[in-house]
Coordinates of N, CA and C in Angstrom, one line a residue:
X1 N 1.7 -14.8 -5.2 CA 0.4 -14.2 -4.9 C -0.6 -15.4 -4.7
X2 N -1.5 -15.2 -3.8 CA -2.6 -16.2 -3.5 C -3.6 -16.2 -4.6
X3 N -4.2 -17.4 -4.8 CA -5.4 -17.4 -5.7 C -6.5 -16.6 -5.2
X4 N -7.1 -15.8 -6.0 CA -8.2 -15.0 -5.5 C -9.5 -15.8 -5.4
X5 N -10.2 -15.5 -4.3 CA -11.5 -16.0 -4.2 C -12.4 -15.2 -5.2
X6 N -13.6 -15.6 -5.5 CA -14.4 -14.8 -6.4 C -14.6 -13.4 -5.9
X7 N -14.5 -12.4 -6.8 CA -14.6 -11.0 -6.4 C -16.0 -10.5 -6.9
X8 N -16.5 -9.5 -6.1 CA -17.7 -8.8 -6.5 C -17.3 -8.0 -7.7
X9 N -18.3 -7.5 -8.5 CA -18.0 -6.6 -9.6 C -17.2 -5.3 -9.2
X10 N -17.6 -4.8 -8.0 CA -16.8 -3.6 -7.5 C -15.4 -3.9 -7.1
X11 N -15.2 -5.1 -6.5 CA -13.9 -5.5 -6.1 C -13.0 -5.7 -7.3
X12 N -13.6 -6.4 -8.3 CA -12.9 -6.6 -9.6 C -12.5 -5.3 -10.3
X13 N -13.4 -4.4 -10.3 CA -13.1 -3.1 -10.9 C -12.0 -2.4 -10.2
X14 N -11.9 -2.4 -8.9 CA -10.9 -1.7 -8.2 C -9.6 -2.5 -8.3
X15 N -9.6 -3.8 -8.3 CA -8.4 -4.6 -8.5 C -7.8 -4.3 -9.9
X16 N -8.7 -4.3 -10.9 CA -8.2 -4.1 -12.3 C -7.7 -2.6 -12.5
X17 N -8.2 -1.7 -11.8 CA -7.7 -0.3 -11.8 C -6.3 -0.2 -11.2
X18 N -6.2 -0.9 -10.0 CA -4.9 -0.9 -9.4 C -3.8 -1.6 -10.3
X19 N -4.2 -2.5 -11.1 CA -3.2 -3.2 -12.0 C -2.7 -2.2 -13.1
X20 N -3.5 -1.2 -13.4 CA -3.1 -0.2 -14.4 C -2.2 0.9 -13.8
X21 N -2.1 1.0 -12.5 CA -1.4 2.1 -11.9 C 0.1 1.8 -11.6
X22 N 0.9 2.7 -11.8 CA 2.4 2.5 -11.6 C 2.8 2.9 -10.2
X23 N 2.0 3.5 -9.4 CA 2.4 3.9 -8.1 C 1.2 3.7 -7.1
X24 N 1.6 3.7 -5.8 CA 0.5 3.6 -4.8 C -0.4 4.8 -4.8
X25 N -1.7 4.6 -4.4 CA -2.6 5.6 -4.4 C -3.5 5.5 -3.2
X26 N -4.1 6.6 -2.8 CA -5.1 6.7 -1.7 C -6.4 6.1 -2.2
X27 N -7.2 5.8 -1.2 CA -8.6 5.4 -1.5 C -9.4 6.5 -2.2
X28 N -9.1 7.7 -1.7 CA -9.8 8.9 -2.3 C -9.4 9.1 -3.7
X29 N -8.1 8.9 -4.1 CA -7.7 9.0 -5.4 C -8.3 7.9 -6.3
X30 N -8.4 6.7 -5.8 CA -9.1 5.6 -6.5 C -10.6 5.9 -6.8
X31 N -11.2 6.5 -5.7 CA -12.6 6.8 -5.8 C -12.8 7.9 -6.9
X32 N -11.9 8.9 -6.9 CA -12.0 10.0 -7.9 C -11.8 9.4 -9.3
X33 N -10.9 8.6 -9.5 CA -10.6 8.0 -10.8 C -11.8 7.1 -11.3
X34 N -12.3 6.4 -10.4 CA -13.5 5.6 -10.7 C -14.7 6.5 -11.1
X35 N -14.9 7.5 -10.4 CA -16.0 8.5 -10.7 C -15.8 9.1 -12.1
X36 N -14.5 9.4 -12.4 CA -14.1 10.1 -13.6 C -14.4 9.0 -14.8
X37 N -14.2 7.8 -14.5 CA -14.5 6.7 -15.5 C -16.0 6.3 -15.5
X38 N -16.8 7.1 -14.8 CA -18.3 6.9 -14.8 C -18.7 5.7 -14.0
X39 N -17.9 5.1 -13.1 CA -18.4 4.1 -12.2 C -19.1 4.7 -11.1
X40 N -20.2 4.1 -10.7 CA -21.0 4.7 -9.7 C -20.9 3.8 -8.4
X41 N -19.9 4.1 -7.6 CA -19.8 3.5 -6.3 C -19.3 4.5 -5.3
X42 N -19.6 4.3 -4.1 CA -19.3 5.2 -3.0 C -17.9 4.9 -2.4
X43 N -17.4 5.9 -1.7 CA -16.1 5.9 -1.1 C -16.0 4.7 -0.1
X44 N -17.1 4.5 0.6 CA -17.2 3.3 1.6 C -17.0 2.0 0.8
X45 N -17.6 1.9 -0.3 CA -17.4 0.7 -1.1 C -16.0 0.5 -1.6
X46 N -15.3 1.6 -1.9 CA -13.9 1.5 -2.3 C -13.1 1.0 -1.1
X47 N -13.3 1.6 0.1 CA -12.6 1.1 1.3 C -12.9 -0.4 1.6
X48 N -14.1 -0.8 1.5 CA -14.5 -2.2 1.7 C -13.8 -3.1 0.7
X49 N -13.8 -2.7 -0.5 CA -13.1 -3.5 -1.6 C -11.6 -3.6 -1.3
X50 N -11.0 -2.5 -0.9 CA -9.6 -2.6 -0.6 C -9.3 -3.5 0.5
X51 N -10.1 -3.4 1.6 CA -10.0 -4.3 2.7 C -10.1 -5.8 2.3
X52 N -11.0 -6.1 1.5 CA -11.2 -7.5 1.0 C -10.0 -7.9 0.2
X53 N -9.5 -7.1 -0.6 CA -8.3 -7.4 -1.4 C -7.1 -7.6 -0.6
X54 N -7.0 -6.8 0.5 CA -5.9 -7.0 1.4 C -6.0 -8.3 2.1
X55 N -7.2 -8.7 2.5 CA -7.4 -10.0 3.1 C -7.1 -11.2 2.2
X56 N -7.2 -10.9 0.9 CA -6.9 -11.9 -0.1 C -5.4 -12.0 -0.4
X57 N -4.6 -11.0 0.2 CA -3.2 -11.0 0.0 C -2.7 -10.4 -1.3
X58 N -3.5 -9.6 -2.0 CA -3.1 -9.1 -3.3 C -3.0 -7.6 -3.3
X59 N -3.4 -6.9 -2.2 CA -3.3 -5.5 -2.1 C -2.6 -5.2 -0.8
X60 N -1.6 -4.3 -0.8 CA -1.0 -3.8 0.4 C -1.2 -2.4 0.7
X61 N -1.2 -2.0 1.9 CA -1.4 -0.6 2.4 C -0.2 -0.1 3.1
X62 N 0.1 1.1 2.9 CA 1.2 1.8 3.6 C 0.7 3.1 4.2
X63 N 1.0 3.4 5.4 CA 0.5 4.6 6.0 C 1.6 5.7 5.8
X64 N 1.1 6.9 5.4 CA 2.0 8.1 5.3 C 2.1 8.8 6.6
X65 N 3.1 9.7 6.7 CA 3.2 10.5 8.0 C 2.0 11.2 8.4
X66 N 1.2 11.6 7.4 CA -0.1 12.4 7.7 C -1.2 11.5 8.1
X67 N -1.0 10.2 8.2 CA -2.0 9.2 8.6 C -2.8 8.6 7.5
X68 N -2.6 9.2 6.3 CA -3.4 8.6 5.1 C -2.7 7.3 4.7
X69 N -3.6 6.4 4.2 CA -3.1 5.1 3.7 C -3.0 5.2 2.2
X70 N -2.0 4.6 1.6 CA -1.9 4.4 0.2 C -1.9 2.9 -0.1
X71 N -2.4 2.6 -1.2 CA -2.6 1.2 -1.6 C -1.9 0.9 -3.0
X72 N -1.4 -0.4 -3.1 CA -0.9 -0.9 -4.3 C -1.0 -2.4 -4.3
X73 N -0.8 -2.9 -5.5 CA -0.8 -4.4 -5.6 C 0.4 -5.0 -5.0
X74 N 0.3 -6.1 -4.4 CA 1.5 -6.8 -3.8 C 2.2 -7.4 -5.0
X75 N 3.3 -6.8 -5.4 CA 4.2 -7.3 -6.5 C 5.5 -7.6 -6.0
X76 N 6.1 -6.7 -5.2 CA 7.4 -7.0 -4.6 C 7.5 -6.2 -3.3
X77 N 8.3 -6.6 -2.4 CA 8.4 -5.9 -1.2 C 9.1 -4.6 -1.4
X78 N 8.5 -3.5 -0.8 CA 9.0 -2.2 -1.0 C 9.2 -1.6 0.4
X79 N 10.3 -1.0 0.6 CA 10.7 -0.4 1.9 C 11.1 1.1 1.7
X80 N 10.9 1.9 2.7 CA 11.0 3.3 2.5 C 11.7 4.0 3.7
X81 N 12.4 5.1 3.3 CA 12.8 6.1 4.3 C 12.0 7.3 4.1
X82 N 11.3 7.7 5.1 CA 10.3 8.8 4.9 C 10.6 10.0 5.8
X83 N 10.6 11.2 5.3 CA 10.8 12.4 6.0 C 9.6 12.8 6.8
X84 N 9.7 13.0 8.1 CA 8.5 13.3 8.9 C 8.2 14.8 8.8
X85 N 9.0 15.6 8.1 CA 8.7 17.0 8.0 C 8.0 17.3 6.7
X86 N 8.5 16.9 5.5 CA 8.0 17.2 4.2 C 7.2 16.0 3.6
X87 N 7.3 14.8 4.2 CA 6.6 13.6 3.7 C 7.2 12.9 2.6
X88 N 8.4 13.3 2.1 CA 9.1 12.6 1.0 C 9.4 11.2 1.4
X89 N 9.1 10.2 0.6 CA 9.4 8.8 0.8 C 10.4 8.4 -0.3
X90 N 11.5 7.8 0.1 CA 12.5 7.3 -0.8 C 12.5 5.8 -0.6
X91 N 12.3 5.1 -1.7 CA 12.4 3.6 -1.6 C 13.8 3.1 -1.4
X92 N 13.9 2.1 -0.6 CA 15.2 1.4 -0.3 C 15.5 0.4 -1.4
X93 N 16.8 0.3 -1.7 CA 17.2 -0.6 -2.8 C 16.9 -2.1 -2.5
X94 N 17.0 -2.4 -1.2 CA 16.8 -3.8 -0.8 C 16.3 -3.9 0.7
X95 N 15.8 -5.0 1.1 CA 15.3 -5.2 2.4 C 16.4 -5.5 3.4
X96 N 16.6 -4.7 4.5 CA 17.6 -5.0 5.4 C 17.3 -6.1 6.4
X97 N 16.1 -6.7 6.3 CA 15.8 -7.8 7.2 C 16.0 -9.1 6.4
X98 N 16.6 -10.1 7.0 CA 16.8 -11.3 6.4 C 15.5 -12.0 6.0
X99 N 15.3 -12.2 4.7 CA 14.0 -12.7 4.2 C 13.8 -14.2 4.7
X100 N 14.9 -14.9 5.1 CA 14.7 -16.3 5.5 C 14.3 -16.4 7.0
X101 N 14.9 -15.5 7.8 CA 14.7 -15.6 9.2 C 13.3 -15.2 9.7
X102 N 12.8 -14.0 9.2 CA 11.5 -13.5 9.6 C 10.4 -14.5 9.3
X103 N 10.2 -15.0 8.1 CA 9.1 -15.9 7.9 C 9.2 -17.2 8.7
X104 N 10.4 -17.7 9.0 CA 10.5 -18.9 9.8 C 10.2 -18.6 11.2
X105 N 10.4 -17.4 11.7 CA 10.1 -17.1 13.1 C 8.6 -17.0 13.4
X106 N 7.8 -16.7 12.4 CA 6.4 -16.5 12.6 C 5.5 -17.4 11.8
X107 N 6.1 -18.3 11.0 CA 5.4 -19.1 10.1 C 4.3 -20.0 10.7
X108 N 4.5 -20.6 11.9 CA 3.5 -21.4 12.4 C 2.2 -20.7 12.8
X109 N 2.3 -19.4 13.0 CA 1.1 -18.6 13.5 C 0.6 -17.6 12.4
X110 N 1.2 -17.4 11.3 CA 0.8 -16.4 10.4 C 1.1 -16.9 8.9
X111 N 0.1 -16.5 8.0 CA 0.4 -16.7 6.6 C 0.8 -15.3 6.2
X112 N 2.0 -15.1 5.7 CA 2.5 -13.8 5.3 C 2.2 -13.5 3.9
X113 N 1.5 -12.4 3.6 CA 1.2 -12.0 2.3 C 2.3 -11.0 1.8
X114 N 2.7 -10.1 2.7 CA 3.8 -9.1 2.4 C 4.2 -8.6 3.6
X115 N 5.3 -7.8 3.6 CA 5.7 -7.0 4.8 C 6.2 -5.7 4.3
X116 N 6.2 -4.7 5.2 CA 6.7 -3.4 5.0 C 7.7 -3.0 6.0
X117 N 8.6 -2.2 5.7 CA 9.5 -1.7 6.6 C 9.8 -0.2 6.3
X118 N 9.7 0.7 7.3 CA 9.8 2.1 7.0 C 10.6 2.8 8.1
X119 N 11.5 3.6 7.7 CA 12.4 4.4 8.6 C 11.9 5.8 8.5
X120 N 11.8 6.5 9.6 CA 11.3 7.9 9.7 C 12.4 8.8 10.2
X121 N 12.5 9.9 9.6 CA 13.6 10.9 10.0 C 13.4 12.2 9.2
X122 N 14.5 12.8 9.0 CA 14.5 14.1 8.2 C 15.4 13.9 6.9
X123 N 14.9 14.3 5.7 CA 15.6 14.2 4.5 C 16.7 15.4 4.6
X124 N 17.6 15.3 3.7 CA 18.7 16.3 3.7 C 18.3 17.7 3.6
X125 N 17.3 18.1 2.7 CA 16.9 19.5 2.6 C 16.2 19.9 3.9
X126 N 15.4 19.1 4.5 CA 14.7 19.4 5.8 C 15.7 19.5 6.9
X127 N 16.7 18.6 6.9 CA 17.7 18.6 8.0 C 18.5 19.9 7.9
X128 N 18.8 20.4 6.7 CA 19.5 21.7 6.6 C 18.7 22.9 7.2
X129 N 17.4 22.8 7.1 CA 16.6 23.9 7.6 C 16.4 23.8 9.1
X130 N 16.6 22.7 9.7 CA 16.4 22.5 11.2 C 17.5 23.2 12.0
X131 N 17.1 23.8 13.1 CA 18.0 24.3 14.1 C 17.8 23.6 15.4
X132 N 18.8 22.9 15.9 CA 18.7 22.1 17.0 C 19.2 22.8 18.3

């Protein structure tokens, strides 16, 4: 993880809240949790803080099939198979992309903070309901 540049109080609050969570969450969920904890900041501030933390390389975002983004701290690479019908996401046990080749292929032009890989299809229960 990169060394963090100085954070504003709001950015630090959101970063610290993300450290306490065990799963990825939406910005709206973070906002609701902060409001419940009596923090007075707007949803736009939450989005700006998340964007800043992403640019620092310490927060990652993942888009769900419904278009909503969920956020988590960058701790380890996580990859998913996601059902396009019910939205169920199943984490993959390992990354099928060679971790050595990808960074070397783009290293001169990019500083990689994290990567995501997601497969979209139908889970077994949804597949059984489909008629083709």
